[in-house]
Coordinates of C-alpha atoms and ligand atoms in Angstrom, one line a residue:
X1 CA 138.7 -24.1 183.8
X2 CA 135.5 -25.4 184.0
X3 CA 133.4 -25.7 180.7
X4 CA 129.7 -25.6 181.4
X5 CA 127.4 -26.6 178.6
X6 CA 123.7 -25.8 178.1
X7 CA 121.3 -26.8 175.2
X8 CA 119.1 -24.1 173.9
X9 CA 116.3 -25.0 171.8
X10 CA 114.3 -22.1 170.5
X11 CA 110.8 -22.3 169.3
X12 CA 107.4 -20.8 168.9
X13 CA 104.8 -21.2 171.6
X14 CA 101.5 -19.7 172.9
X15 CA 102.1 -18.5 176.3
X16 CA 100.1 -16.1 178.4
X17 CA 102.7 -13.9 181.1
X18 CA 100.5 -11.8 181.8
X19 CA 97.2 -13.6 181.6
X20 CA 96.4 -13.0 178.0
X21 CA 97.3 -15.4 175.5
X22 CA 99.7 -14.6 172.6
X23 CA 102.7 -16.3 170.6
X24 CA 106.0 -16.3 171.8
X25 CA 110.1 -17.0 170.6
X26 CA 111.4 -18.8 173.4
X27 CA 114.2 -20.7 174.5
X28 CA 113.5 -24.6 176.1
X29 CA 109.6 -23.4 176.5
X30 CA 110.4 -20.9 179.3
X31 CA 110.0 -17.4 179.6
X32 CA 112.9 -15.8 180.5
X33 CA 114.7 -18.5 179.1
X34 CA 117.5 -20.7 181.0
X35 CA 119.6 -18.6 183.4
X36 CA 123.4 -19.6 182.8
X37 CA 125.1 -19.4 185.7
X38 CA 129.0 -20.0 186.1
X39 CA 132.4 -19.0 188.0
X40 CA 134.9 -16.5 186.4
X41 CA 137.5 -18.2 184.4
X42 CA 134.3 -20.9 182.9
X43 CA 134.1 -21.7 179.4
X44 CA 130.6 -22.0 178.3
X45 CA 129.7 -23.8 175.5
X46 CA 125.8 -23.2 174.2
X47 CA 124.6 -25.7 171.2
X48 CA 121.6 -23.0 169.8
X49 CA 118.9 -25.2 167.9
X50 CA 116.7 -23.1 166.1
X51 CA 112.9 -24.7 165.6
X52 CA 112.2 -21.1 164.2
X53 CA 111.2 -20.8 160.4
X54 CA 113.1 -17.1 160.0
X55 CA 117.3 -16.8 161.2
X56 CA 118.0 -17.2 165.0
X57 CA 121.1 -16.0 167.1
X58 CA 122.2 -15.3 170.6
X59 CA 124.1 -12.5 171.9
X60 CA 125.6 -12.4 175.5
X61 CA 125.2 -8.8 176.7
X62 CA 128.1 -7.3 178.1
X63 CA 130.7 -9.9 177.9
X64 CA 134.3 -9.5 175.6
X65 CA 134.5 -12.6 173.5
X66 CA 138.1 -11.3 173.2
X67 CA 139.4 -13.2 171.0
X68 CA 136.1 -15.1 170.2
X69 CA 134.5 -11.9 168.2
X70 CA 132.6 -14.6 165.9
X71 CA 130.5 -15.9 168.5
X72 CA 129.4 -12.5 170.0
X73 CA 126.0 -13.4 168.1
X74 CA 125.3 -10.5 166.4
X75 CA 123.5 -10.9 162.8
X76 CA 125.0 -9.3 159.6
X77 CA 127.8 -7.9 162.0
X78 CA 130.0 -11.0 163.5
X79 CA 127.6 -14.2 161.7
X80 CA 124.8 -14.1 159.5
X81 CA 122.4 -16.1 161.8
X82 CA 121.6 -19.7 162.8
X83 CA 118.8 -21.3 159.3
X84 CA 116.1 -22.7 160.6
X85 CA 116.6 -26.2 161.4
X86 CA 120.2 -25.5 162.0
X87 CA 122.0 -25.1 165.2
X88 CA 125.5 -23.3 166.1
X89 CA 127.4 -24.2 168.9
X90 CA 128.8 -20.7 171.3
X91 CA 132.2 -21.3 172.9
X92 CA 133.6 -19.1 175.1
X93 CA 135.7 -17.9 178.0
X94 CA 134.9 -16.3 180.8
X95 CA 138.0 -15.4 182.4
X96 CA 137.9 -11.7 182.3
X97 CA 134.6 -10.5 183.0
X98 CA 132.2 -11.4 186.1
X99 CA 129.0 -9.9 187.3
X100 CA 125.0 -9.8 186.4
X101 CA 124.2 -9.4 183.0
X102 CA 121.5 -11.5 180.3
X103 CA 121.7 -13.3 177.4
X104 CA 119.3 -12.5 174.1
X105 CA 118.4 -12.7 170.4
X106 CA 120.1 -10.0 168.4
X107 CA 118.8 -9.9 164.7
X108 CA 120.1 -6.5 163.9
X109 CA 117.0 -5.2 161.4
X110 CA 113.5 -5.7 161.2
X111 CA 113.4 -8.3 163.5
X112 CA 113.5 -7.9 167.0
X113 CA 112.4 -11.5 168.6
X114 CA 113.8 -11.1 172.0
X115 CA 110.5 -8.7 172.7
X116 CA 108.9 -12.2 172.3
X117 CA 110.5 -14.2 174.9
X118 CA 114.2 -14.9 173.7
X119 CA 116.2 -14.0 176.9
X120 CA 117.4 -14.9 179.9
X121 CA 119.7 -14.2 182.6
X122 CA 123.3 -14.6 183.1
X123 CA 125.5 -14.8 186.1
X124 CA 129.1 -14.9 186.6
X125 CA 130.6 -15.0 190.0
X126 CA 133.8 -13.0 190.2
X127 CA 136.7 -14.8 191.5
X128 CA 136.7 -12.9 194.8
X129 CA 134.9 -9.9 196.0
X130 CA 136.8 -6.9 197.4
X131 CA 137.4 -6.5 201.0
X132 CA 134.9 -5.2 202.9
X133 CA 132.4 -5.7 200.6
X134 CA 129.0 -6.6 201.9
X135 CA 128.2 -10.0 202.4
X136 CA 124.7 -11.8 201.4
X137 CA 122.9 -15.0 202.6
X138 CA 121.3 -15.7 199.7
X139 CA 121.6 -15.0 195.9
X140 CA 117.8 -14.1 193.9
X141 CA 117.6 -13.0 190.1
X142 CA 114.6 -10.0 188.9
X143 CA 114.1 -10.6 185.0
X144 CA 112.3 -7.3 184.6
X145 CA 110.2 -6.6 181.4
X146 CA 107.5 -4.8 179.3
X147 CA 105.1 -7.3 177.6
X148 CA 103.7 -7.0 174.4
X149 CA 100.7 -9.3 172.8
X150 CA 101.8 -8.4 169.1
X151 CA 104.4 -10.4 168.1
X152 CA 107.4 -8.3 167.4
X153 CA 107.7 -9.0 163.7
X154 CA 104.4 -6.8 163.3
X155 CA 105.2 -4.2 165.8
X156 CA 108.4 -3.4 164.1
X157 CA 107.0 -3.4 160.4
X158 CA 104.5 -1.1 161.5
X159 CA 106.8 1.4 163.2
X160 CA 109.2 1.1 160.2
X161 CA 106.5 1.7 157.4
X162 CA 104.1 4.4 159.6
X163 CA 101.5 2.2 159.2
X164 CA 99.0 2.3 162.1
X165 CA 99.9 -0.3 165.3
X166 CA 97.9 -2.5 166.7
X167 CA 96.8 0.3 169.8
X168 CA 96.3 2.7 167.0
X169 CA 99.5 4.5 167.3
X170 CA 101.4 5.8 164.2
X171 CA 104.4 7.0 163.1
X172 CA 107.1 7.8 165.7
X173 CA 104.9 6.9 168.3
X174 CA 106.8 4.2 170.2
X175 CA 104.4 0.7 170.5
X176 CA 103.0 0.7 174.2
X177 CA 103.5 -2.1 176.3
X178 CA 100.4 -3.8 177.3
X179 CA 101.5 -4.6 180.1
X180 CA 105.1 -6.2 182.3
X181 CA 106.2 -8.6 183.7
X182 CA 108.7 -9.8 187.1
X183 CA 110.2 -13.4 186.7
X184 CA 107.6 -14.2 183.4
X185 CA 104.6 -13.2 185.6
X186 CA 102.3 -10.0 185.0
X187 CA 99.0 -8.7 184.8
X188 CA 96.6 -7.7 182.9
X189 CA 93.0 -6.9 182.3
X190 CA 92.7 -7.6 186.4
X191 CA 94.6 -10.7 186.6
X192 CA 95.6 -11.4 189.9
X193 CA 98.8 -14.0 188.8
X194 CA 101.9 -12.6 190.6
X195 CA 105.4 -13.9 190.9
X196 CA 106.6 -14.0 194.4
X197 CA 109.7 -15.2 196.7
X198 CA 109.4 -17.1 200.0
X199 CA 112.1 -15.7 202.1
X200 CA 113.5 -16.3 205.6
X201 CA 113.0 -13.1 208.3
X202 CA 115.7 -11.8 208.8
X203 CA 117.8 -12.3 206.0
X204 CA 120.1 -10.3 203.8
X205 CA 119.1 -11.2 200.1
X206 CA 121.0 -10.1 196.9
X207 CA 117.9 -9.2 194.3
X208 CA 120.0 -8.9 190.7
X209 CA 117.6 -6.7 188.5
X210 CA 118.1 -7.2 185.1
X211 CA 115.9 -5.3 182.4
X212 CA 115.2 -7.4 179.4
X213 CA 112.6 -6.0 178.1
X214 CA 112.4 -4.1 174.6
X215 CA 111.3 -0.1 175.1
X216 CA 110.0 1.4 178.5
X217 CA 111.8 2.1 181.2
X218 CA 110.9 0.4 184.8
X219 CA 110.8 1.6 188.3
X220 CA 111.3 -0.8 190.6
X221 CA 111.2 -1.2 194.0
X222 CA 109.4 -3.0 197.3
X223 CA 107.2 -1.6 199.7
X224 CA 108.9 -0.4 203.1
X225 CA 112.1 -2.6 202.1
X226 CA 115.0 0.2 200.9
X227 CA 117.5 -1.5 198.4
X228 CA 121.2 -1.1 198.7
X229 CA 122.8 -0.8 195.3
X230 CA 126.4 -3.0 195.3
X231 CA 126.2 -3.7 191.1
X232 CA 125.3 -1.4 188.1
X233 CA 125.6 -3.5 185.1
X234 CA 128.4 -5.8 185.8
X235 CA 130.7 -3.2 188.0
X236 CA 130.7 -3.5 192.0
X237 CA 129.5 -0.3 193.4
X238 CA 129.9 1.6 196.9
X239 CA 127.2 0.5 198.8
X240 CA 124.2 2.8 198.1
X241 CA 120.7 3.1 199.6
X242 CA 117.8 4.1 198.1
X243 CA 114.0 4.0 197.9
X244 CA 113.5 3.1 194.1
X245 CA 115.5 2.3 191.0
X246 CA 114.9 3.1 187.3
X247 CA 116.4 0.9 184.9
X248 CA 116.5 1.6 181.1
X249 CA 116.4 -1.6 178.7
X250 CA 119.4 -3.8 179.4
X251 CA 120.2 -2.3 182.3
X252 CA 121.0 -4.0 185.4
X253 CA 121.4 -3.6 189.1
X254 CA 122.3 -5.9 192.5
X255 CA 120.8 -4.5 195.5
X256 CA 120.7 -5.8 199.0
X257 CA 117.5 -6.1 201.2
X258 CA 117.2 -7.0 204.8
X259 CA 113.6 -9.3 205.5
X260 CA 113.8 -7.5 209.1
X261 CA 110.1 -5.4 208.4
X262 CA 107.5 -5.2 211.0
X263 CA 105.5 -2.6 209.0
X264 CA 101.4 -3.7 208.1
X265 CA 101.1 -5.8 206.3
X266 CA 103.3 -8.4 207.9
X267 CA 104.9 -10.7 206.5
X268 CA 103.7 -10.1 202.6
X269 CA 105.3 -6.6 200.7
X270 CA 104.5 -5.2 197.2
X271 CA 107.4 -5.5 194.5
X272 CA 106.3 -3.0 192.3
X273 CA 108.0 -2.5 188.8
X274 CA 106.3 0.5 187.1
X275 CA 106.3 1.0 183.1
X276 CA 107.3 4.6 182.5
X277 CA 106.6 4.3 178.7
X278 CA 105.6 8.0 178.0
X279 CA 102.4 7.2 176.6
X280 CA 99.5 5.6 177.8
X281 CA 96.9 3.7 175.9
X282 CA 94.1 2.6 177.3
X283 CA 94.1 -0.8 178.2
X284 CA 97.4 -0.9 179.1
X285 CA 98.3 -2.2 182.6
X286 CA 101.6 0.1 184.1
X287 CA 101.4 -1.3 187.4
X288 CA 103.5 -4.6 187.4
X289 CA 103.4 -6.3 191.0
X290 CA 105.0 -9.3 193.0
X291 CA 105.0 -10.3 196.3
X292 CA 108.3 -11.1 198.7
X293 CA 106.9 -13.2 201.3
X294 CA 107.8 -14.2 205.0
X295 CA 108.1 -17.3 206.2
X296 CA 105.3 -19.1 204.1
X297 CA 102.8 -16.3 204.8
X298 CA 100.4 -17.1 202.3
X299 CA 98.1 -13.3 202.3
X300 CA 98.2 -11.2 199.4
X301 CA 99.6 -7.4 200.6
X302 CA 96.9 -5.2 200.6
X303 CA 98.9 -1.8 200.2
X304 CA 97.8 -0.1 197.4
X305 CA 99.3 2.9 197.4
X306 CA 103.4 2.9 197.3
X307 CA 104.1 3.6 201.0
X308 CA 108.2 4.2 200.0
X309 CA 109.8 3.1 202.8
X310 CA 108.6 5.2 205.8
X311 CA 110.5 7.5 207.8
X312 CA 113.5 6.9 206.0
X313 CA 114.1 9.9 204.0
X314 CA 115.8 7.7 201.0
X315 CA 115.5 8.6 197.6
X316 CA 115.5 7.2 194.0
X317 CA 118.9 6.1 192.4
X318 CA 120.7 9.1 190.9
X319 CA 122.9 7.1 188.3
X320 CA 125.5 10.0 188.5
X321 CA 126.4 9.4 191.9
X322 CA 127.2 5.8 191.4
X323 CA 130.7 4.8 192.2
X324 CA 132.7 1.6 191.4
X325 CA 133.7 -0.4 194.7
X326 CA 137.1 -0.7 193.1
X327 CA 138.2 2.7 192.1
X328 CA 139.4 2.9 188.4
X329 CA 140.9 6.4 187.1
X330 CA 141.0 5.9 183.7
X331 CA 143.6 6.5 181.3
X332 CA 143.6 10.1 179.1
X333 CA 142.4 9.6 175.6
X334 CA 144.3 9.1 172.9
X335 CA 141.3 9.6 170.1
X336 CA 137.7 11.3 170.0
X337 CA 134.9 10.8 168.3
X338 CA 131.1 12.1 168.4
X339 CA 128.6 10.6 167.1
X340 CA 125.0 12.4 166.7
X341 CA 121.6 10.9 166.5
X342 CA 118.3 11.1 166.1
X343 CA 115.0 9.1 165.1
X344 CA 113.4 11.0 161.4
X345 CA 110.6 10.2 159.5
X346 CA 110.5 8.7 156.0
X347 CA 108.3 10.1 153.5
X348 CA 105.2 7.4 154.2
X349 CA 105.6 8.3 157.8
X350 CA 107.6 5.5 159.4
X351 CA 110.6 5.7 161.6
X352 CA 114.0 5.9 160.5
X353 CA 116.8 6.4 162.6
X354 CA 120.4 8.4 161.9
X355 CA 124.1 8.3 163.4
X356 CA 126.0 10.6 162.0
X357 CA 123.6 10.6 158.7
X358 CA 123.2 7.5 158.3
X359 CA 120.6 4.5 159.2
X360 CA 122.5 1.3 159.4
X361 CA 121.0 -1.5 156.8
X362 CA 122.0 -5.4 157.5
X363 CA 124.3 -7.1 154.9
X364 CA 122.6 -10.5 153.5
X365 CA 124.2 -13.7 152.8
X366 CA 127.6 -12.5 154.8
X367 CA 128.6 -10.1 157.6
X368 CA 131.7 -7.2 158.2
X369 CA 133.5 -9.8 160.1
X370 CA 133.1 -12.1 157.3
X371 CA 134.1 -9.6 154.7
X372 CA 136.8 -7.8 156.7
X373 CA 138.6 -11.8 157.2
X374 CA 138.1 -12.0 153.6
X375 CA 139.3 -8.9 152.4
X376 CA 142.8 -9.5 154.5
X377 CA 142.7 -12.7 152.5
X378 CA 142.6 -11.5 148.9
X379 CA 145.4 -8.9 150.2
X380 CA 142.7 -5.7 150.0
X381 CA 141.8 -3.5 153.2
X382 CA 138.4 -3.9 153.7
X383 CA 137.3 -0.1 154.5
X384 CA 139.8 2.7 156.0
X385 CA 138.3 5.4 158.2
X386 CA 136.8 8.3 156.0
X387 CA 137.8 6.7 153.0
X388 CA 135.5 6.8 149.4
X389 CA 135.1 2.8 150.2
X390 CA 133.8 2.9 154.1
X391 CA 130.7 1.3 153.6
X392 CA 127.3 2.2 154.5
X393 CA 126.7 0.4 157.8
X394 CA 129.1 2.5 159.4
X395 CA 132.7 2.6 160.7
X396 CA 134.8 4.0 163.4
X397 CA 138.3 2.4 162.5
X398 CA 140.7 2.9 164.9
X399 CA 144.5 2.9 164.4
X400 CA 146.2 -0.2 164.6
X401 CA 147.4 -0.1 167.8
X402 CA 145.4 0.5 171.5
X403 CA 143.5 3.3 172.0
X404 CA 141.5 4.9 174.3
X405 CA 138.6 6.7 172.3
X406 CA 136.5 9.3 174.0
X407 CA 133.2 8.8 172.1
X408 CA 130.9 11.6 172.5
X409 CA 127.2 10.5 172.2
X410 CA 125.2 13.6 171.1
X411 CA 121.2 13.3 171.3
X412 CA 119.8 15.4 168.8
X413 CA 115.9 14.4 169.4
X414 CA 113.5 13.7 172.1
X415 CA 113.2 10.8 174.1
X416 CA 116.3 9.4 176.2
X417 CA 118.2 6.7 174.8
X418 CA 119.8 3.5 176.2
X419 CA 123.2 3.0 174.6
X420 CA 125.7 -0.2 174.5
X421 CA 128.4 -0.9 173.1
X422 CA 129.7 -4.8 172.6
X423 CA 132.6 -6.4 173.7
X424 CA 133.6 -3.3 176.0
X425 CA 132.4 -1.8 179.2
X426 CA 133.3 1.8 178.8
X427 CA 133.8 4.3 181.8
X428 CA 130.9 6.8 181.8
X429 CA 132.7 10.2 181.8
X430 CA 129.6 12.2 182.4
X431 CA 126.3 13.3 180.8
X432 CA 124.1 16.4 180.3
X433 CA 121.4 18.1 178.5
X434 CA 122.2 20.6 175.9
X435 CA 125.2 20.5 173.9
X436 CA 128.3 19.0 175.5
X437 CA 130.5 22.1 176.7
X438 CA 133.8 20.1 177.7
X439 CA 133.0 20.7 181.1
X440 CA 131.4 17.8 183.4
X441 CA 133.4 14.8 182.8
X442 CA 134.5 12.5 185.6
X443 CA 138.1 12.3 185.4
X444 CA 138.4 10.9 188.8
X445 CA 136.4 7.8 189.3
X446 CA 133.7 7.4 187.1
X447 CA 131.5 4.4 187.3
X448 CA 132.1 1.8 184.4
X449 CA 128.6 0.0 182.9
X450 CA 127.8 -1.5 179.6
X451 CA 124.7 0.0 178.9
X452 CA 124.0 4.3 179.5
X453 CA 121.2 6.5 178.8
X454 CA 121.9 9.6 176.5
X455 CA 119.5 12.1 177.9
X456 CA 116.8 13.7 175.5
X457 CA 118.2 16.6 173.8
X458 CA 121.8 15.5 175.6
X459 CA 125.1 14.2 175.5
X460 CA 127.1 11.6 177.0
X461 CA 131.0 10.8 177.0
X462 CA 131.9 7.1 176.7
X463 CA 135.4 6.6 177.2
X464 CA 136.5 2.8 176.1
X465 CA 140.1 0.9 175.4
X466 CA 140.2 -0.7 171.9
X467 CA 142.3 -3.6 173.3
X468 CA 139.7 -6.4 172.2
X469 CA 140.2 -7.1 168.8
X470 CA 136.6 -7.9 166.3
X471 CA 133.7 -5.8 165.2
X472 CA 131.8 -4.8 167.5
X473 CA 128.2 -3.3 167.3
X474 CA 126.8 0.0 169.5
X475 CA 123.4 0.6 169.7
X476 CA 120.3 1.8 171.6
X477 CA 118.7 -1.0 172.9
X478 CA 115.3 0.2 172.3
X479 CA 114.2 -2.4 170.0
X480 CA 112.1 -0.8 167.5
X481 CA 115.3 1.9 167.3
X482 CA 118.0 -1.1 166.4
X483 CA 115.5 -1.6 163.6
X484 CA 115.0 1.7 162.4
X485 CA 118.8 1.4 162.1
X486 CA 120.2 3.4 165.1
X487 CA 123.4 1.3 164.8
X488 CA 126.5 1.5 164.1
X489 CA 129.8 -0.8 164.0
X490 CA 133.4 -0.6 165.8
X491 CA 136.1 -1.9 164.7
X492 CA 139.1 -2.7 167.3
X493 CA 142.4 -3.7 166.3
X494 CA 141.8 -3.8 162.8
X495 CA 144.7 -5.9 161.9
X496 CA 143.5 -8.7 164.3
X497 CA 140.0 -8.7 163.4
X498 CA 141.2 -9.4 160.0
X499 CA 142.8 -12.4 160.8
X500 CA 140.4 -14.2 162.7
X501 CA 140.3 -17.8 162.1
X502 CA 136.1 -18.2 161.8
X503 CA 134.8 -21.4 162.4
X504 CA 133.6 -23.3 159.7
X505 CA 129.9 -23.6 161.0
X506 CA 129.4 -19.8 161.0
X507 CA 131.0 -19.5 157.4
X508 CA 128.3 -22.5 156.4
X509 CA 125.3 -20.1 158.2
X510 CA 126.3 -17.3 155.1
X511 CA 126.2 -19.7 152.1
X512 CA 122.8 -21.2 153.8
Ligands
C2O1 CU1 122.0 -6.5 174.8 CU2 123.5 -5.5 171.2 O1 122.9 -6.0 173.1

């Protein structure tokens, strides 16, 4: 295999995205950070120097780490986070996974940091495509985002203590983006700064969306061009055309467009992405644009209502009717679990989230990899399922052997929430409002993704193999929720994870 190796240097700078000036966490001085790019069957190798003066780590969204559990960069859960000053060094493989997905900061509490630039994309070309797949001429990457001019740190101790935010919001009231931003660029307060590609006429292009942004969710879509859907998350899809596409946080899709318009304007098109944050403050800009371009043409559209894409009768992506390219019936399960959620208030009016009861609080100085590998040590189990001594941050122990776990995801508030679970990319049974009723599952062919939204008031049926031994974290990926603790920990294989041999530099980050 290949080993590809990147430096990632993250520090504090002032940067403006969107026009307005503001401090950001970034990686190598760019917003979105690096984009690591490699072939299936790669071993990456990522030195992470942290300039920072608070804990640092990186997390790479969607892929196994089997075997490499310890380097999934998850604080208090599989490391306990790069000191400032110090660096860690990520090594893994790549040989089972391929497909779109990003990289980001993932402090499990308090801190959010990726909201403030730490992120970037990450693409890993599958070793061959299925027959008959479409083809492409040309390979383009959307980093998608809502921008905010607080810095994180303050956003999230104001929604955790129901003190008032910066726009005057309080209490559950989620922060509102000030604006977005396509590729780093946005606007605000009338800025007329927009990202654009040059493309050939003509053309068939491959636009990977990716969503890294912290809380609202984003239409996107380009005026008169339809996209064709091939990827959702990191699983090849049926072809699939549509008009528009909404992603939630962490959410990602590949769609095809053809640069074969003749519509007015010529040659310059709208890419709208559209904040759909549920609130509105004013001041906030919602309206996120960039600008594909023909041939050089140099004009700035001048469309400025959505024209869809005319006479086509397309639609918006329905996520239900998604289906892999490469059909996949899954196995029965052998194990169920349901897990219900919500977002509460403490008594001084800040947020504070439950799964099954409890809100997930960080471990300091260690993390339940460290103390699982050291319980197997010292000859003690660490925690069994349901037992007096499963600790606070939250179990699902499996049995020692491979199973395939239907976990039931049950939404017991409003708001929709964006669920993922490390290290696995489970098949999406089905979803609903209401209370699940064992009808409406997928037995057949359901679409396999990392990251799935539990609707408000809904359910939604996960069904994942625990055949990748380590802890491994699910969560919604709404930032300010990870922090209010809407967390919790899965542990596959137990035996294995226990006898992981940790490498010495993450053991030195705990006693640091
Ligand atoms: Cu994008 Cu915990 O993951």
């Amino acid at each position: 295999p290949t080993t590809r190796n990147f430096n990632f240097v993250v520090s504090e700078m002032d940067g403006a995205p969107d026009g307005f000036n503001k401090t950001m966490l970034v990686v190598n001085g760019l917003f979105p950070g690096p984009t690591i790019e490699a072939n299936q069957g790669d071993q990456i190798v990522v030195t992470v120097t942290n300039q920072l003066s608070t804990r640092t780590t990186i997390h790479w969204h969607g892929l196994y780490q089997n075997g490499t559990n310890y380097y999934d960069g998850t604080a208090s859960v599989t490391e306990c986070g790069i000191p400032p000053g110090e660096s860690l060094t990520y090594d893994f493989s790549v040989a089972e996974f391929s497909g779109t997905t990003w990289w980001h900061l993932q402090l499990t509490h308090v801190d959010t940091q990726y909201t403030d630039g730490i992120e970037g994309a990450l693409i890993i070309h599958p070793t061959s495509y299925p027959s008959n797949f479409p083809t492409w001429d040309e390979d383009l990457v959307v980093e998608l985002a809502d921008v905010y001019h607080t810095i994180s740190s303050t956003i999230v101790s104001e929604y955790l203590s129901g003190t008032s935010s910066p726009s005057g919001q309080s209490g559950l009231a989620l922060e509102t983006p000030d604006s977005g931003a396509i590729n780093g660029i946005g606007q605000y307060d009338g800025s007329t700064n927009y990202f654009d590609f040059n493309l050939q006429p003509n053309k068939t292009y491959r636009l990977r969306l990716i969503h890294e942004g912290s809380a609202a969710q984003i239409r996107f879509s380009i005026d008169y061009h339809a996209l064709t859907v091939i990827e959702a998350d990191s699983t090849l899809t049926e072809p699939y055309t549509v008009e528009g596409i909404t992603l939630a946080v962490a959410q990602r899709y590949s769609v095809l467009i053809t640069t074969n318009q003749t519509a007015e304007p010529q040659g310059n098109y709208w890419i709208r992405a559209e904040l759909i944050s549920g609130l509105t403050v004013s001041g906030t800009n919602s309206d996120i644009r960039g600008i594909i371009r023909y041939d050089n043409s140099t004009d700035t559209p001048t469309t400025s209502t959505d024209p869809g894409v005319p006479n086509s009768g397309l639609s918006d992506l329905n996520v239900a009717s998604l289906t892999p390219a490469i059909s996949n019936t899954p196995p029965s399960s052998t194990k169920s679990y349901t897990v219900d959620f919500s977002i509460g208030v403490t008594s001084s009016g800040g947020a504070i989230a439950a799964m099954n009861g409890t809100s997930w609080t960080p471990l300091s100085g260690t993390s339940t990899l460290l103390q699982i590998v050291d319980a197997a040590k010292n000859g003690s189990t660490y925690a069994a399922e349901g037992s007096s001594v499963e600790p606070d941050n939250q179990f699902i122990i499996t049995e020692d052997d491979i199973q395939v776990v239907d976990l039931l995801l049950v939404n017991t508030g409003p708001g929709a929430h964006p669920f993922h679970l490390h290290g696995h990319t489970p098949y999406v049974m089905g979803f609903g409002t209401g209370s699940f009723d064992g009808t409406g599952l997928n037995t057949v062919n359901p679409i396999t993704r990392d990251t799935y939204l539990v609707p408000s008031g809904g359910w939604l049926m996960a069904r994942f193999i625990t055949d990748n031994p380590g802890i491994w974290t699910i969560h919604c990926h709404i930032a300010w929720h990870m922090a209010a603790g809407l967390l919790m920990q899965v542990n596959s294989l137990p035996s294995k994870s226990s006898q992981f041999d940790i490498p010495q530099a993450i053991l030195d980050q705990c006693s640091a």
